[in-house]
Tab-separated table of C-alpha atoms and ligand atoms in Angstrom:
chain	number	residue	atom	x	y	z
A	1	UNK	CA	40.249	-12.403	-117.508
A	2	UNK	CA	41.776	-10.773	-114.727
A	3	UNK	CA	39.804	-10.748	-111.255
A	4	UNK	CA	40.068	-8.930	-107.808
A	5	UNK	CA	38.991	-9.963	-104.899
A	6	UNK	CA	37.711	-7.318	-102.551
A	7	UNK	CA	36.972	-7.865	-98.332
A	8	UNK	CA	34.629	-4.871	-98.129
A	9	UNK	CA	34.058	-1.839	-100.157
A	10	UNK	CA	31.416	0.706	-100.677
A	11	UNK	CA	29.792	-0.850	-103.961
A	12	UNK	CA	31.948	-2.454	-106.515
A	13	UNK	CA	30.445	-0.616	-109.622
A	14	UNK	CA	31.585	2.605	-107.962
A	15	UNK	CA	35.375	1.261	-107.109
A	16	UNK	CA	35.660	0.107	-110.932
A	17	UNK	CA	33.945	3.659	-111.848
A	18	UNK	CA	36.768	5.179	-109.843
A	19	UNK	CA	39.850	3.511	-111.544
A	20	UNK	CA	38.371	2.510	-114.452
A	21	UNK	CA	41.376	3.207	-116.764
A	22	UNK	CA	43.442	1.573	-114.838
A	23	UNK	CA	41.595	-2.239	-115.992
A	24	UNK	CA	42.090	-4.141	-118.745
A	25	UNK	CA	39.214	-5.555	-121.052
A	26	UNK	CA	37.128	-8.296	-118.590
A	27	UNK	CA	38.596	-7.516	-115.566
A	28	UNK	CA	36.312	-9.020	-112.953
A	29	UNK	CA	35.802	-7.300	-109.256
A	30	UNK	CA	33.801	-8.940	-106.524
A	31	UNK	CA	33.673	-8.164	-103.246
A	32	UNK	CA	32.755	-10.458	-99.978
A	33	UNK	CA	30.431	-7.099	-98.724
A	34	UNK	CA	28.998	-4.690	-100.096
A	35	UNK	CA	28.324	-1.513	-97.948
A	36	UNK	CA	26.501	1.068	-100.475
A	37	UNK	CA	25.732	-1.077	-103.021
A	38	UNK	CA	23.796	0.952	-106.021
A	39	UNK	CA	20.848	-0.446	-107.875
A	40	UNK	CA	19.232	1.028	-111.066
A	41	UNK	CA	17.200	4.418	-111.264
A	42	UNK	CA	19.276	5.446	-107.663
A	43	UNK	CA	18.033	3.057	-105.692
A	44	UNK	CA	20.061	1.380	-103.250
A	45	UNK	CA	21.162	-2.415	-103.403
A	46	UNK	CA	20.889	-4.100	-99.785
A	47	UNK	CA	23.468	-6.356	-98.741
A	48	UNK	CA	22.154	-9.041	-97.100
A	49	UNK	CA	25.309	-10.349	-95.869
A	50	UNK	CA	28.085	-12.669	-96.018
A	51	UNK	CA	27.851	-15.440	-99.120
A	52	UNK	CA	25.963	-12.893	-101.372
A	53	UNK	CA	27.432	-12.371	-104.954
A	54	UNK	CA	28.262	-8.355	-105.690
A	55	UNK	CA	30.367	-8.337	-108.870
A	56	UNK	CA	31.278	-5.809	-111.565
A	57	UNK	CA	32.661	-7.257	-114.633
A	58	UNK	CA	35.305	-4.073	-116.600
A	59	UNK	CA	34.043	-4.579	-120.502
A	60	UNK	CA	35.943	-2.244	-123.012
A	61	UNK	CA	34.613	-3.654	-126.574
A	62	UNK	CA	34.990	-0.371	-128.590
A	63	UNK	CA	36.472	3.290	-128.205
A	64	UNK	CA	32.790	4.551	-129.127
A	65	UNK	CA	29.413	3.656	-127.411
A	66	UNK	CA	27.736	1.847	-129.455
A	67	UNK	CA	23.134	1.591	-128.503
A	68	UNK	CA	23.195	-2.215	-127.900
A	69	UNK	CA	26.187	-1.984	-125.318
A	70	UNK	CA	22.544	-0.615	-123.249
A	71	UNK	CA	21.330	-4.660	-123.915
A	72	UNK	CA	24.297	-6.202	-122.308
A	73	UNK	CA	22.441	-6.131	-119.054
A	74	UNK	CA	19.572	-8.205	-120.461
A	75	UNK	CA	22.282	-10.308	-122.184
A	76	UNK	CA	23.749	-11.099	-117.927
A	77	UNK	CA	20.013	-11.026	-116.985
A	78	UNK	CA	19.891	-14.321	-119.538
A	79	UNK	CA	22.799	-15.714	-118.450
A	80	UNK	CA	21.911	-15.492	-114.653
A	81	UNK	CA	19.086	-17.734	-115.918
A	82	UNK	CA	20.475	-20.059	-117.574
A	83	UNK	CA	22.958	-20.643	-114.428
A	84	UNK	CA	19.633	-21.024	-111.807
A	85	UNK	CA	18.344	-22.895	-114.227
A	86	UNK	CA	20.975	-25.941	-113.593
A	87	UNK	CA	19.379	-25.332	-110.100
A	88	UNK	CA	16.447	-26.834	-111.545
A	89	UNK	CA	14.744	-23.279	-111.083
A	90	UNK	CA	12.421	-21.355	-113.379
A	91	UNK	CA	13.770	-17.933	-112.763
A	92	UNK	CA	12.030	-15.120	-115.014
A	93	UNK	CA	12.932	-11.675	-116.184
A	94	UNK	CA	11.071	-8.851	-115.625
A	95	UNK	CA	11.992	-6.174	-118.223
A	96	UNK	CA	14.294	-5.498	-118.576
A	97	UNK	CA	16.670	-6.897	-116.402
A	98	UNK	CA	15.916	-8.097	-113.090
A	99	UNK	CA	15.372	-11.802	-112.278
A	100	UNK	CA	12.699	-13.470	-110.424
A	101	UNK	CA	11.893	-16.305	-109.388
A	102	UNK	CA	8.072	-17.063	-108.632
A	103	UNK	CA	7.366	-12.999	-109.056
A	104	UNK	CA	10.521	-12.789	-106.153
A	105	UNK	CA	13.834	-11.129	-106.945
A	106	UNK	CA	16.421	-12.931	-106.776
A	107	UNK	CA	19.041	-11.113	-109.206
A	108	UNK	CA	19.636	-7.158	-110.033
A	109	UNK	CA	21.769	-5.417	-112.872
A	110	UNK	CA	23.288	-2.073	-113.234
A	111	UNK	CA	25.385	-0.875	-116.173
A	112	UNK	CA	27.343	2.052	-116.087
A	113	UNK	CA	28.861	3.497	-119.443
A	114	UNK	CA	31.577	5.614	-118.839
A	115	UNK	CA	33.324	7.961	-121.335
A	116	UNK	CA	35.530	10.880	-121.927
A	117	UNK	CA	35.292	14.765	-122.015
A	118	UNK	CA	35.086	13.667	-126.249
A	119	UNK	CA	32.696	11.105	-125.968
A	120	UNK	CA	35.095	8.124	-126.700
A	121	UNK	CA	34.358	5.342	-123.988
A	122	UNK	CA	36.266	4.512	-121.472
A	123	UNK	CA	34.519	1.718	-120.541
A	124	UNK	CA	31.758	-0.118	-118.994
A	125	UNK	CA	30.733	-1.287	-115.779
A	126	UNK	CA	28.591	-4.476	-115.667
A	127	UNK	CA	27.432	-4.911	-111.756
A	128	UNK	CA	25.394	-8.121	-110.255
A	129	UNK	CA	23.821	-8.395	-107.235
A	130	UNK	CA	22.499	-12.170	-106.800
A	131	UNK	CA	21.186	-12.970	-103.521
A	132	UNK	CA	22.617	-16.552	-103.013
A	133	UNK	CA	22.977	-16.977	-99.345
A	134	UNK	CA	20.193	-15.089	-97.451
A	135	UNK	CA	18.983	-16.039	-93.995
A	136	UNK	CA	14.780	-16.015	-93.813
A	137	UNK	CA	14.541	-13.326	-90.857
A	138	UNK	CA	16.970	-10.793	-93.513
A	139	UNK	CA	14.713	-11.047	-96.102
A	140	UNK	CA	12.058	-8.247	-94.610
A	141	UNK	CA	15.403	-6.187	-94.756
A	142	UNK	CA	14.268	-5.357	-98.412
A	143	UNK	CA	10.660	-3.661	-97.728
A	144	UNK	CA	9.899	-2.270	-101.460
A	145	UNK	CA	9.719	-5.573	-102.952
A	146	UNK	CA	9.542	-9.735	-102.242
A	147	UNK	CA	12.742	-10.937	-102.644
A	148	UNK	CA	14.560	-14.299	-102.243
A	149	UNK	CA	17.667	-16.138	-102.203
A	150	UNK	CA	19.083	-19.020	-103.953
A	151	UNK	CA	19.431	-21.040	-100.485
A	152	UNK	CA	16.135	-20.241	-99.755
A	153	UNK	CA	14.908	-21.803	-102.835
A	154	UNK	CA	17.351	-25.360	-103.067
A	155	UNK	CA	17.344	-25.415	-99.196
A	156	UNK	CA	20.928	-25.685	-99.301
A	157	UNK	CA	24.002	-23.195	-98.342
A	158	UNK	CA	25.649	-22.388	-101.576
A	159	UNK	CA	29.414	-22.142	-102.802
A	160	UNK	CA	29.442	-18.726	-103.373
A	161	UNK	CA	33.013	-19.036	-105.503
A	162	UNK	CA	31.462	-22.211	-107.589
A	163	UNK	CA	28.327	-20.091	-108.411
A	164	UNK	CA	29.966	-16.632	-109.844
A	165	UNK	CA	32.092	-19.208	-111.855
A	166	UNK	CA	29.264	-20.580	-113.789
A	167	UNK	CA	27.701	-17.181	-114.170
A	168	UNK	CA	31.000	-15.856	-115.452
A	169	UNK	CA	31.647	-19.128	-117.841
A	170	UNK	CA	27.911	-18.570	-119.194
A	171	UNK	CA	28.699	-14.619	-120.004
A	172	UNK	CA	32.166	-14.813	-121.318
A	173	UNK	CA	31.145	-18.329	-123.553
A	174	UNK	CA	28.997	-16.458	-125.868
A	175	UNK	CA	30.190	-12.738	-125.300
A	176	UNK	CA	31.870	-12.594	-128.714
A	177	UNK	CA	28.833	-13.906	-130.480
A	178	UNK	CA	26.834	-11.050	-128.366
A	179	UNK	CA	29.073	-8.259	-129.402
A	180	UNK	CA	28.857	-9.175	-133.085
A	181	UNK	CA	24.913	-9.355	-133.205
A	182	UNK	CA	23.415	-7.832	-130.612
A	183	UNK	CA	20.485	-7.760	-129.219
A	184	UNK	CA	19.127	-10.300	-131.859
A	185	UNK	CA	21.407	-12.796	-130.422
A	186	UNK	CA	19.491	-13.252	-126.962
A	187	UNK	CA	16.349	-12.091	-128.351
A	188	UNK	CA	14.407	-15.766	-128.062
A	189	UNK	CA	16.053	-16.787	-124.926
A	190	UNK	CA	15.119	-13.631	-123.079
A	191	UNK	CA	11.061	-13.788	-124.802
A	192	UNK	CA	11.231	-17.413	-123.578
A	193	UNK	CA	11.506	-16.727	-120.154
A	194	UNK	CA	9.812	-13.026	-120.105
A	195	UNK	CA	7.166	-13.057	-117.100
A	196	UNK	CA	5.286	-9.983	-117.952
A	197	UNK	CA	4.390	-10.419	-122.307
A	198	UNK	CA	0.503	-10.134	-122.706
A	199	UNK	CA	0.078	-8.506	-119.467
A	200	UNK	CA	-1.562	-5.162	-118.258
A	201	UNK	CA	1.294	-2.629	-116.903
A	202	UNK	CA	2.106	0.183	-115.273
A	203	UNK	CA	5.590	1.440	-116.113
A	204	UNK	CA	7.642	3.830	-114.467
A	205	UNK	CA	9.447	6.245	-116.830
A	206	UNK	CA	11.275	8.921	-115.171
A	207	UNK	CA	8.853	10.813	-113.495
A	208	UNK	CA	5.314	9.607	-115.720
A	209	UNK	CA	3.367	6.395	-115.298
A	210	UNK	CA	2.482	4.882	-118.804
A	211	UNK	CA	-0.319	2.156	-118.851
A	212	UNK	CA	-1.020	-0.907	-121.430
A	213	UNK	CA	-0.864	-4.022	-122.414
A	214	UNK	CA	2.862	-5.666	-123.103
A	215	UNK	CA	2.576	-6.403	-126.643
A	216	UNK	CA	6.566	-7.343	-127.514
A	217	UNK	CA	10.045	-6.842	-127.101
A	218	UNK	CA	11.573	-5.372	-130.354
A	219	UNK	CA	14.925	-6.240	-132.224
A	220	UNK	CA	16.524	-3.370	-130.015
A	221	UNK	CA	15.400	-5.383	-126.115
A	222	UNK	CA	12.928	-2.388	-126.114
A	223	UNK	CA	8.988	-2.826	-124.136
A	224	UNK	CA	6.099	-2.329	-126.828
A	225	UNK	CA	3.266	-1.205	-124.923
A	226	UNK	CA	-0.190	-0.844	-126.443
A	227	UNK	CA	-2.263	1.733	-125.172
A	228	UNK	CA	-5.662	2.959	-127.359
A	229	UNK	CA	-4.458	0.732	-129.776
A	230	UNK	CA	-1.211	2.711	-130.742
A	231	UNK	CA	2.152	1.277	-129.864
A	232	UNK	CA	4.682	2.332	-127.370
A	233	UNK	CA	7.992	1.846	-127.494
A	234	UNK	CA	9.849	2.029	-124.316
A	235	UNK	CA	13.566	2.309	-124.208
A	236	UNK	CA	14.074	3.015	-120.287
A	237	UNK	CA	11.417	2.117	-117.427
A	238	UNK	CA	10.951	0.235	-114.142
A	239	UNK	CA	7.989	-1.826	-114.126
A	240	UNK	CA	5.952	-1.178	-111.503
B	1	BTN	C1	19.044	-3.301	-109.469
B	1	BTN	O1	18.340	-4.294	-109.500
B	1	BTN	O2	18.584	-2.186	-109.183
B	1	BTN	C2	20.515	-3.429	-109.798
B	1	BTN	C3	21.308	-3.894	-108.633
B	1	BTN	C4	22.772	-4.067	-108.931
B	1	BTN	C5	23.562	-4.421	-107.703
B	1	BTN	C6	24.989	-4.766	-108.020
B	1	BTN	S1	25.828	-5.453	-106.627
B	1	BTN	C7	27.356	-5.304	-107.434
B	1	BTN	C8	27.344	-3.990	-108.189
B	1	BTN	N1	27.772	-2.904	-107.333
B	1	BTN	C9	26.785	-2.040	-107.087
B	1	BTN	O3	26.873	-1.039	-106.362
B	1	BTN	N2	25.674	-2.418	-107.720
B	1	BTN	C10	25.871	-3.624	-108.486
C-alpha cells in the first residue's frame, strides 16, 4: 500500500480521478485540507478544518466493472464502524452509506468508478470524509443536516494519523474476503447496525420521492421498500 500525503488540494477523489493511471492497486491519498471536497448526488463535502480525515483509497480489483464494486462503499461505511466502535460509540448507517452517530453524521462516502472509451476499468476511487476534529461553533457550518465530530463525542482531540490507520487496517484486513463474496460478506454486520429497518421513509431517487416502510436490505446492499403492499427495490437513493 502506497500512500501520499497531500497539504491542500481541491478534493482528493478528484486529484486521484485526474491521474488515476498513474497509481498502483491501494494507493492511499489523504490530504491535511480539503478545499472542494465532493459528496454523493453533487453535493458538496465541507471541510471543517484542520485534523479532519479526507482520504481516497486507488482500488483496481479487475479490468471489468463488476455490480458489487457499487457495495464497496457500504463495505468502508462498516468498517468506519467498527473503528468508532473501539471509541466505545454506537455509530449507525443510514443507507446506504453514511454514518451517524445518535441520527448525527459523522462519516460520508463517495465512490467513483472510472473506465475507458471500451468500458474496461481503470479504476476506482474510494473517498472518506470523517469529521474527527471539529470545533462546536463550525458545526452550524453544515446547515442541511446535524452533524458531529469524533472529538465532540469522546471529548478529546484526536490523532488524526492513529485514526485513518485503524480505518485503513479494518478495510484492507478483510478486503480480499470482500472481493471474493461480495455483498454477502458484510451483509449481517451492516443489518446489525442499520438505523432506519422497519421505519416509514421518504427516499430521494433522482428527481421522484418514493414513500414506505423499510422492509430489508437484499443480497445485492439494495433498500426494499414496501409501499401498497408491493415491494420496492431501490438500487440508488438518498434518504431523506
Ligand atoms: C457524502 O456523504 O456525500 C460523501 C462525502 C465524501 C467526502 C470525501 S472527503 C475525501 C474524498 N474527496 C472528496 O472530494 N470527497 C471524498
Amino acid at each position: 500500500m502506497k500512500e501520499i500525503r497531500l497539504e491542500e488540494i481541491d478534493s482528493t477523489n478528484s486529484y486521484a480521478k485526474s491521474r488515476i493511471d498513474d497509481f498502483a492497486d491501494k494507493t492511499v491519498i489523504f490530504a491535511r485540507r480539503q478545499t472542494f471536497g465532493r459528496g454523493r448526488l453533487n453535493r458538496v463535502w465541507v471541510d471543517l478544518g484542520e485534523g479532519n480525515l479526507f482520504m481516497s483509497i486507488v482500488l483496481k480489483p479487475s479490468n471489468v466493472l463488476k455490480d458489487f464494486y457499487s457495495n464497496l462503499t457500504q463495505y468502508l461505511s462498516v468498517c468506519l464502524c467498527k473503528v468508532l466502535e473501539k471509541y466505545e460509540l454506537r455509530p449507525q448507517i443510514k443507507w446506504p452509506n453514511d454514518v451517524l452517530i445518535a441520527g448525527k453524521k459523522i462519516g460520508g462516502i463517495l465512490s467513483e468508478a472510472i473506465t475507458n472509451s471500451g468500458g474496461n476499468l481503470r479504476g476506482i476511487i474510494l473517498g472518506i470524509g470523517v469529521n474527527l476534529n471539529v470545533k462546536p461553533c463550525d458545526v452550524s457550518k453544515v446547515s442541511d443536516k446535524a452533524i458531529t465530530s469524533l472529538n465532540l463525542e469522546i471529548q478529546k482531540t484526536v490523532n488524526v494519523d492513529e485514526f485513518r490507520q485503524k480505518l485503513l487496517d479494518e478495510f484492507f484486513e478483510n478486503y480480499e474476503k470482500f472481493l471474493a463474496q461480495g455483498f454477502r460478506f458484510i451483509k449481517d454486520d451492516y443489518i446489525l447496525r442499520n438505523c432506519f429497518i422497519g421505519k416509514e421513509l421518504s427516499v430521494k431517487v433522482f428527481d421522484k420521492v418514493e414513500n414506505g416502510v423499510a422492509k430489508s436490505i437484499d443480497d445485492y446492499g439494495e433498500l426494499v421498500l414496501t409501499k401498497n403492499d408491493k415491494d420496492l427495490v431501490l438500487t440508488i437513493g438518498d434518504i431523506l
